[in-house]
PDB file of C-alpha atoms in Angstrom:
ATOM      1  CA  UNK A   1       0.104   0.040   0.014  1.00 80.00           C
ATOM      2  CA  UNK A   2       2.858   2.568   0.474  1.00 83.00           C
ATOM      3  CA  UNK A   3       4.292   1.677  -2.891  1.00 87.00           C
ATOM      4  CA  UNK A   4       0.904   2.264  -4.386  1.00 91.00           C
ATOM      5  CA  UNK A   5       0.532   5.533  -2.215  1.00 91.00           C
ATOM      6  CA  UNK A   6       3.962   6.549  -3.017  1.00 91.00           C
ATOM      7  CA  UNK A   7       4.112   5.715  -6.677  1.00 94.00           C
ATOM      8  CA  UNK A   8       0.317   8.300  -7.415  1.00 96.00           C
ATOM      9  CA  UNK A   9       2.066  11.287  -5.156  1.00 96.00           C
ATOM     10  CA  UNK A  10       1.571  13.865  -8.283  1.00 96.00           C
ATOM     11  CA  UNK A  11      -2.134  13.024  -8.445  1.00 98.00           C
ATOM     12  CA  UNK A  12      -2.646  12.741  -4.335  1.00 98.00           C
ATOM     13  CA  UNK A  13      -0.109  15.059  -2.963  1.00 98.00           C
ATOM     14  CA  UNK A  14      -2.497  18.390  -4.750  1.00 98.00           C
ATOM     15  CA  UNK A  15      -4.939  16.796  -4.088  1.00 98.00           C
ATOM     16  CA  UNK A  16      -4.454  16.429  -0.152  1.00 98.00           C
ATOM     17  CA  UNK A  17      -3.455  20.269  -0.944  1.00 98.00           C
ATOM     18  CA  UNK A  18      -6.625  20.802  -1.476  1.00 98.00           C
ATOM     19  CA  UNK A  19      -7.909  18.311   1.270  1.00 98.00           C
ATOM     20  CA  UNK A  20      -6.243  21.075   3.963  1.00 98.00           C
ATOM     21  CA  UNK A  21      -7.296  24.100   2.261  1.00 98.00           C
ATOM     22  CA  UNK A  22     -11.016  22.876   2.359  1.00 98.00           C
ATOM     23  CA  UNK A  23     -10.943  21.933   5.679  1.00 98.00           C
ATOM     24  CA  UNK A  24      -9.741  25.894   6.469  1.00 98.00           C
ATOM     25  CA  UNK A  25     -12.403  26.929   3.905  1.00 97.00           C
ATOM     26  CA  UNK A  26     -14.800  24.877   5.800  1.00 98.00           C
ATOM     27  CA  UNK A  27     -13.819  25.626   9.162  1.00 97.00           C
ATOM     28  CA  UNK A  28     -13.495  29.461   8.898  1.00 98.00           C
ATOM     29  CA  UNK A  29     -17.059  30.322   6.287  1.00 97.00           C
ATOM     30  CA  UNK A  30     -20.052  29.159   6.396  1.00 97.00           C
ATOM     31  CA  UNK A  31     -21.640  27.137   3.652  1.00 96.00           C
ATOM     32  CA  UNK A  32     -23.992  30.420   2.422  1.00 97.00           C
ATOM     33  CA  UNK A  33     -20.652  32.983   2.304  1.00 97.00           C
ATOM     34  CA  UNK A  34     -18.526  30.253   1.221  1.00 98.00           C
ATOM     35  CA  UNK A  35     -21.435  29.614  -2.179  1.00 98.00           C
ATOM     36  CA  UNK A  36     -22.006  33.658  -2.326  1.00 98.00           C
ATOM     37  CA  UNK A  37     -18.403  34.296  -2.907  1.00 97.00           C
ATOM     38  CA  UNK A  38     -18.036  31.302  -5.788  1.00 98.00           C
ATOM     39  CA  UNK A  39     -21.474  32.795  -7.092  1.00 98.00           C
ATOM     40  CA  UNK A  40     -20.107  36.065  -7.506  1.00 96.00           C
ATOM     41  CA  UNK A  41     -17.946  35.021  -9.976  1.00 95.00           C
ATOM     42  CA  UNK A  42     -19.566  34.274 -13.836  1.00 96.00           C
ATOM     43  CA  UNK A  43     -19.265  34.776 -17.128  1.00 96.00           C
ATOM     44  CA  UNK A  44     -20.901  34.275 -20.302  1.00 96.00           C
ATOM     45  CA  UNK A  45     -17.843  31.736 -21.376  1.00 97.00           C
ATOM     46  CA  UNK A  46     -17.656  29.573 -17.504  1.00 98.00           C
ATOM     47  CA  UNK A  47     -21.134  29.116 -18.251  1.00 98.00           C
ATOM     48  CA  UNK A  48     -20.666  27.628 -21.426  1.00 98.00           C
ATOM     49  CA  UNK A  49     -17.710  25.848 -20.188  1.00 98.00           C
ATOM     50  CA  UNK A  50     -19.090  24.456 -17.120  1.00 98.00           C
ATOM     51  CA  UNK A  51     -22.143  23.344 -18.488  1.00 98.00           C
ATOM     52  CA  UNK A  52     -20.419  20.607 -19.983  1.00 97.00           C
ATOM     53  CA  UNK A  53     -17.076  19.835 -17.835  1.00 97.00           C
ATOM     54  CA  UNK A  54     -19.996  19.020 -15.078  1.00 98.00           C
ATOM     55  CA  UNK A  55     -20.727  15.809 -17.705  1.00 98.00           C
ATOM     56  CA  UNK A  56     -17.248  14.649 -16.616  1.00 97.00           C
ATOM     57  CA  UNK A  57     -18.882  13.474 -13.999  1.00 97.00           C
ATOM     58  CA  UNK A  58     -22.011  11.875 -15.544  1.00 96.00           C
ATOM     59  CA  UNK A  59     -23.332   8.256 -15.141  1.00 95.00           C
ATOM     60  CA  UNK A  60     -23.464   8.275 -18.829  1.00 96.00           C
ATOM     61  CA  UNK A  61     -20.084   9.407 -19.383  1.00 97.00           C
ATOM     62  CA  UNK A  62     -18.386   6.517 -16.707  1.00 97.00           C
ATOM     63  CA  UNK A  63     -20.555   3.758 -18.047  1.00 97.00           C
ATOM     64  CA  UNK A  64     -18.923   4.550 -21.293  1.00 97.00           C
ATOM     65  CA  UNK A  65     -15.527   5.057 -20.420  1.00 97.00           C
ATOM     66  CA  UNK A  66     -15.938   1.777 -18.245  1.00 97.00           C
ATOM     67  CA  UNK A  67     -17.193  -0.560 -21.212  1.00 97.00           C
ATOM     68  CA  UNK A  68     -14.165   1.072 -23.191  1.00 96.00           C
ATOM     69  CA  UNK A  69     -12.516  -0.911 -20.503  1.00 96.00           C
ATOM     70  CA  UNK A  70     -13.433  -4.027 -22.215  1.00 95.00           C
ATOM     71  CA  UNK A  71     -11.334  -3.995 -25.596  1.00 93.00           C
ATOM     72  CA  UNK A  72      -7.950  -2.978 -22.892  1.00 93.00           C
ATOM     73  CA  UNK A  73      -8.465  -5.253 -19.975  1.00 95.00           C
ATOM     74  CA  UNK A  74     -10.791  -7.424 -18.220  1.00 95.00           C
ATOM     75  CA  UNK A  75      -8.888  -5.716 -14.717  1.00 95.00           C
ATOM     76  CA  UNK A  76      -9.015  -2.059 -15.317  1.00 96.00           C
ATOM     77  CA  UNK A  77     -13.380  -2.691 -16.348  1.00 97.00           C
ATOM     78  CA  UNK A  78     -13.468  -4.688 -12.757  1.00 96.00           C
ATOM     79  CA  UNK A  79     -11.266  -1.920 -11.626  1.00 97.00           C
ATOM     80  CA  UNK A  80     -13.614   1.187 -12.385  1.00 98.00           C
ATOM     81  CA  UNK A  81     -16.655  -0.788 -12.762  1.00 97.00           C
ATOM     82  CA  UNK A  82     -16.358  -1.784  -8.800  1.00 98.00           C
ATOM     83  CA  UNK A  83     -14.808   0.952  -7.656  1.00 98.00           C
ATOM     84  CA  UNK A  84     -17.552   3.836  -9.276  1.00 98.00           C
ATOM     85  CA  UNK A  85     -20.845   0.724  -7.944  1.00 98.00           C
ATOM     86  CA  UNK A  86     -19.378   0.984  -4.348  1.00 98.00           C
ATOM     87  CA  UNK A  87     -18.818   4.667  -4.547  1.00 98.00           C
ATOM     88  CA  UNK A  88     -21.928   5.950  -5.378  1.00 98.00           C
ATOM     89  CA  UNK A  89     -23.652   3.339  -3.346  1.00 98.00           C
ATOM     90  CA  UNK A  90     -22.057   5.084  -0.719  1.00 98.00           C
ATOM     91  CA  UNK A  91     -23.411   8.688  -1.443  1.00 98.00           C
ATOM     92  CA  UNK A  92     -26.555   7.960  -2.447  1.00 98.00           C
ATOM     93  CA  UNK A  93     -27.312   6.411   0.047  1.00 98.00           C
ATOM     94  CA  UNK A  94     -25.626   8.784   2.243  1.00 98.00           C
ATOM     95  CA  UNK A  95     -28.150  11.339   0.289  1.00 97.00           C
ATOM     96  CA  UNK A  96     -31.160   9.884   0.243  1.00 97.00           C
ATOM     97  CA  UNK A  97     -30.886   8.284   3.924  1.00 97.00           C
ATOM     98  CA  UNK A  98     -28.590   9.552   6.037  1.00 97.00           C
ATOM     99  CA  UNK A  99     -28.079  13.705   5.556  1.00 97.00           C
ATOM    100  CA  UNK A 100     -31.533  12.942   3.022  1.00 96.00           C
ATOM    101  CA  UNK A 101     -32.864  16.627   5.407  1.00 96.00           C
ATOM    102  CA  UNK A 102     -30.745  19.244   3.227  1.00 98.00           C
ATOM    103  CA  UNK A 103     -30.862  21.320   0.722  1.00 98.00           C
ATOM    104  CA  UNK A 104     -29.273  22.461  -2.319  1.00 98.00           C
ATOM    105  CA  UNK A 105     -28.074  26.102  -3.235  1.00 98.00           C
ATOM    106  CA  UNK A 106     -30.980  26.769  -4.838  1.00 97.00           C
ATOM    107  CA  UNK A 107     -33.691  25.996  -1.781  1.00 97.00           C
ATOM    108  CA  UNK A 108     -30.913  27.413   0.989  1.00 98.00           C
ATOM    109  CA  UNK A 109     -31.063  30.715  -0.754  1.00 98.00           C
ATOM    110  CA  UNK A 110     -34.775  30.658  -1.884  1.00 96.00           C
ATOM    111  CA  UNK A 111     -36.361  34.225  -0.152  1.00 94.00           C
ATOM    112  CA  UNK A 112     -33.436  34.975   1.033  1.00 94.00           C
ATOM    113  CA  UNK A 113     -30.714  35.989  -1.313  1.00 94.00           C
ATOM    114  CA  UNK A 114     -30.896  35.404  -5.133  1.00 94.00           C
ATOM    115  CA  UNK A 115     -28.052  33.223  -6.621  1.00 97.00           C
ATOM    116  CA  UNK A 116     -26.917  33.606 -10.547  1.00 97.00           C
ATOM    117  CA  UNK A 117     -27.989  29.972 -11.874  1.00 97.00           C
ATOM    118  CA  UNK A 118     -26.714  29.196 -15.305  1.00 98.00           C
ATOM    119  CA  UNK A 119     -29.426  30.261 -18.423  1.00 96.00           C
ATOM    120  CA  UNK A 120     -30.722  26.510 -19.815  1.00 95.00           C
ATOM    121  CA  UNK A 121     -29.730  24.765 -16.786  1.00 96.00           C
ATOM    122  CA  UNK A 122     -32.066  22.333 -14.011  1.00 96.00           C
ATOM    123  CA  UNK A 123     -31.322  23.215 -10.832  1.00 97.00           C
ATOM    124  CA  UNK A 124     -31.932  20.543  -8.682  1.00 97.00           C
ATOM    125  CA  UNK A 125     -33.641  21.575  -4.894  1.00 97.00           C
ATOM    126  CA  UNK A 126     -32.769  19.238  -2.531  1.00 97.00           C
ATOM    127  CA  UNK A 127     -29.873  16.188  -1.494  1.00 98.00           C
ATOM    128  CA  UNK A 128     -27.240  18.114  -1.755  1.00 98.00           C
ATOM    129  CA  UNK A 129     -24.453  16.350   0.197  1.00 98.00           C
ATOM    130  CA  UNK A 130     -23.086  14.676  -0.663  1.00 98.00           C
ATOM    131  CA  UNK A 131     -22.550  15.128  -5.117  1.00 98.00           C
ATOM    132  CA  UNK A 132     -22.742  12.846  -6.244  1.00 98.00           C
ATOM    133  CA  UNK A 133     -21.174  14.215 -10.023  1.00 98.00           C
ATOM    134  CA  UNK A 134     -18.264  14.783  -7.863  1.00 98.00           C
ATOM    135  CA  UNK A 135     -18.196  11.207  -6.327  1.00 98.00           C
ATOM    136  CA  UNK A 136     -18.145   9.298  -9.651  1.00 98.00           C
ATOM    137  CA  UNK A 137     -16.061  11.478 -11.431  1.00 98.00           C
ATOM    138  CA  UNK A 138     -13.037  11.439  -8.414  1.00 98.00           C
ATOM    139  CA  UNK A 139     -13.610   7.691  -8.135  1.00 98.00           C
ATOM    140  CA  UNK A 140     -13.462   7.320 -11.920  1.00 98.00           C
ATOM    141  CA  UNK A 141      -9.852  10.283 -12.600  1.00 98.00           C
ATOM    142  CA  UNK A 142      -8.707   8.513  -9.863  1.00 98.00           C
ATOM    143  CA  UNK A 143      -9.212   4.777 -11.249  1.00 98.00           C
ATOM    144  CA  UNK A 144      -7.130   6.059 -14.429  1.00 98.00           C
ATOM    145  CA  UNK A 145      -4.438   8.252 -12.337  1.00 98.00           C
ATOM    146  CA  UNK A 146      -3.997   4.741 -10.564  1.00 97.00           C
ATOM    147  CA  UNK A 147      -3.704   3.415 -13.955  1.00 96.00           C
ATOM    148  CA  UNK A 148      -1.071   4.649 -15.718  1.00 96.00           C
ATOM    149  CA  UNK A 149       2.234   5.585 -14.768  1.00 94.00           C
ATOM    150  CA  UNK A 150       3.488   8.762 -16.351  1.00 96.00           C
ATOM    151  CA  UNK A 151       2.986  11.670 -13.219  1.00 96.00           C
ATOM    152  CA  UNK A 152       2.122  14.537 -16.159  1.00 97.00           C
ATOM    153  CA  UNK A 153      -1.191  12.077 -16.713  1.00 98.00           C
ATOM    154  CA  UNK A 154      -1.860  11.397 -13.082  1.00 98.00           C
ATOM    155  CA  UNK A 155      -1.801  15.255 -12.318  1.00 98.00           C
ATOM    156  CA  UNK A 156      -4.284  15.362 -15.573  1.00 98.00           C
ATOM    157  CA  UNK A 157      -6.854  12.664 -14.207  1.00 98.00           C
ATOM    158  CA  UNK A 158      -6.495  15.501 -11.272  1.00 98.00           C
ATOM    159  CA  UNK A 159      -7.394  18.269 -12.746  1.00 98.00           C
ATOM    160  CA  UNK A 160     -10.195  16.701 -14.640  1.00 98.00           C
ATOM    161  CA  UNK A 161     -11.391  16.101 -11.080  1.00 98.00           C
ATOM    162  CA  UNK A 162     -11.187  19.299  -9.975  1.00 98.00           C
ATOM    163  CA  UNK A 163     -13.010  20.666 -12.873  1.00 98.00           C
ATOM    164  CA  UNK A 164     -16.081  18.795 -12.778  1.00 98.00           C
ATOM    165  CA  UNK A 165     -16.571  19.586  -8.355  1.00 98.00           C
ATOM    166  CA  UNK A 166     -16.349  23.268  -9.546  1.00 98.00           C
ATOM    167  CA  UNK A 167     -18.625  23.354 -12.294  1.00 98.00           C
ATOM    168  CA  UNK A 168     -21.066  21.560  -9.796  1.00 98.00           C
ATOM    169  CA  UNK A 169     -20.524  24.618  -7.230  1.00 98.00           C
ATOM    170  CA  UNK A 170     -20.566  26.969 -10.339  1.00 98.00           C
ATOM    171  CA  UNK A 171     -23.776  25.856 -11.645  1.00 98.00           C
ATOM    172  CA  UNK A 172     -25.087  26.016  -8.089  1.00 98.00           C
ATOM    173  CA  UNK A 173     -26.227  22.407  -7.571  1.00 98.00           C
ATOM    174  CA  UNK A 174     -24.338  21.984  -4.768  1.00 98.00           C
ATOM    175  CA  UNK A 175     -21.981  23.774  -1.973  1.00 98.00           C
ATOM    176  CA  UNK A 176     -18.501  23.441  -1.609  1.00 98.00           C
ATOM    177  CA  UNK A 177     -18.935  20.646   1.675  1.00 98.00           C
ATOM    178  CA  UNK A 178     -21.621  18.367  -1.266  1.00 98.00           C
ATOM    179  CA  UNK A 179     -18.018  18.505  -3.639  1.00 98.00           C
ATOM    180  CA  UNK A 180     -15.676  18.058  -1.029  1.00 98.00           C
ATOM    181  CA  UNK A 181     -17.140  14.939   0.670  1.00 98.00           C
ATOM    182  CA  UNK A 182     -17.726  13.546  -3.156  1.00 98.00           C
ATOM    183  CA  UNK A 183     -13.919  13.589  -3.222  1.00 98.00           C
ATOM    184  CA  UNK A 184     -13.076  11.994  -0.418  1.00 98.00           C
ATOM    185  CA  UNK A 185     -16.252   9.288  -1.218  1.00 98.00           C
ATOM    186  CA  UNK A 186     -14.247   8.677  -4.833  1.00 98.00           C
ATOM    187  CA  UNK A 187     -10.664   8.843  -4.234  1.00 98.00           C
ATOM    188  CA  UNK A 188     -10.907   6.085  -1.170  1.00 98.00           C
ATOM    189  CA  UNK A 189     -12.833   3.815  -2.367  1.00 98.00           C
ATOM    190  CA  UNK A 190     -11.037   3.839  -6.496  1.00 98.00           C
ATOM    191  CA  UNK A 191      -7.757   3.370  -3.682  1.00 97.00           C
ATOM    192  CA  UNK A 192      -9.095   0.065  -2.225  1.00 97.00           C
ATOM    193  CA  UNK A 193     -10.061  -1.717  -5.138  1.00 97.00           C
ATOM    194  CA  UNK A 194      -7.145  -0.486  -6.937  1.00 97.00           C
ATOM    195  CA  UNK A 195      -5.487  -2.051  -4.173  1.00 95.00           C
ATOM    196  CA  UNK A 196      -7.439  -4.990  -3.574  1.00 95.00           C
ATOM    197  CA  UNK A 197      -8.164  -6.183  -7.503  1.00 94.00           C
ATOM    198  CA  UNK A 198      -4.604  -5.716  -7.999  1.00 90.00           C
ATOM    199  CA  UNK A 199      -3.336  -8.090  -5.821  1.00 84.00           C
ATOM    200  CA  UNK A 200      -5.881 -11.122  -7.844  1.00 80.00           C
ATOM    201  CA  UNK A 201      -3.521 -12.796 -10.091  1.00 81.00           C
ATOM    202  CA  UNK A 202      -6.734 -14.582 -12.015  1.00 80.00           C
ATOM    203  CA  UNK A 203      -4.811 -14.406 -16.084  1.00 81.00           C
ATOM    204  CA  UNK A 204      -8.685 -13.931 -17.201  1.00 80.00           C
ATOM    205  CA  UNK A 205      -8.259 -10.650 -15.971  1.00 83.00           C
ATOM    206  CA  UNK A 206      -5.452  -9.394 -18.425  1.00 85.00           C
ATOM    207  CA  UNK A 207      -7.623 -10.747 -21.432  1.00 89.00           C
ATOM    208  CA  UNK A 208      -9.806  -8.210 -23.074  1.00 87.00           C
ATOM    209  CA  UNK A 209     -12.866  -8.481 -25.819  1.00 83.00           C
ATOM    210  CA  UNK A 210      -9.637  -7.531 -28.202  1.00 73.00           C
ATOM    211  CA  UNK A 211      -7.879 -10.245 -27.314  1.00 74.00           C
ATOM    212  CA  UNK A 212     -11.053 -12.716 -27.131  1.00 65.00           C
ATOM    213  CA  UNK A 213     -12.481 -11.726 -31.416  1.00 67.00           C
ATOM    214  CA  UNK A 214      -8.782 -12.086 -32.084  1.00 68.00           C
ATOM    215  CA  UNK A 215      -7.941 -16.113 -30.667  1.00 68.00           C
ATOM    216  CA  UNK A 216     -11.533 -16.360 -32.492  1.00 59.00           C
ATOM    217  CA  UNK A 217     -10.189 -16.002 -35.313  1.00 59.00           C
TER     218      UNK A 217
END
């Protein structure tokens, strides 16, 4: 596990820095103050960018990327698939059963403060904590980071997670606390799933659909 941690410092070190800074933000400011600070910074360019960036953590995007791994290696498919399913289940249980009384920004500020909402985006009202999109993104892209060797690629996958998390706040679908918690669920789940699956010595896991069809010929 120590080796796995060291090999992924290019992802984990900046991520831990984010957790540290995020913890200070959460401790010092109320979630309302933090969200209003984020909401005050917007323009038409960012509206478009974040409208599409948020799909980086969409379930359909995750499903397509995970299915693509069948053509690369079954082991990768299992790692990404199990990580995504487990982290999603954790997030949804927390969202709908444990913290089901936590509302989203639109409902929270209703009748109190006018927020800027991106035109054309349907803003949800309930089940804010944690952010499902952020959980999905960090589970998915940290899993990819664990699979690649180059440090630059690992860091780029971290950025994809951050972009997704920011988009959820920018669109006022979630508070900072929501994406903060979602990222922790995604990263932690993927780390342990990867650790245990990689230790399994199963010849079948090293095959892929591409090899299967080649052998059939």
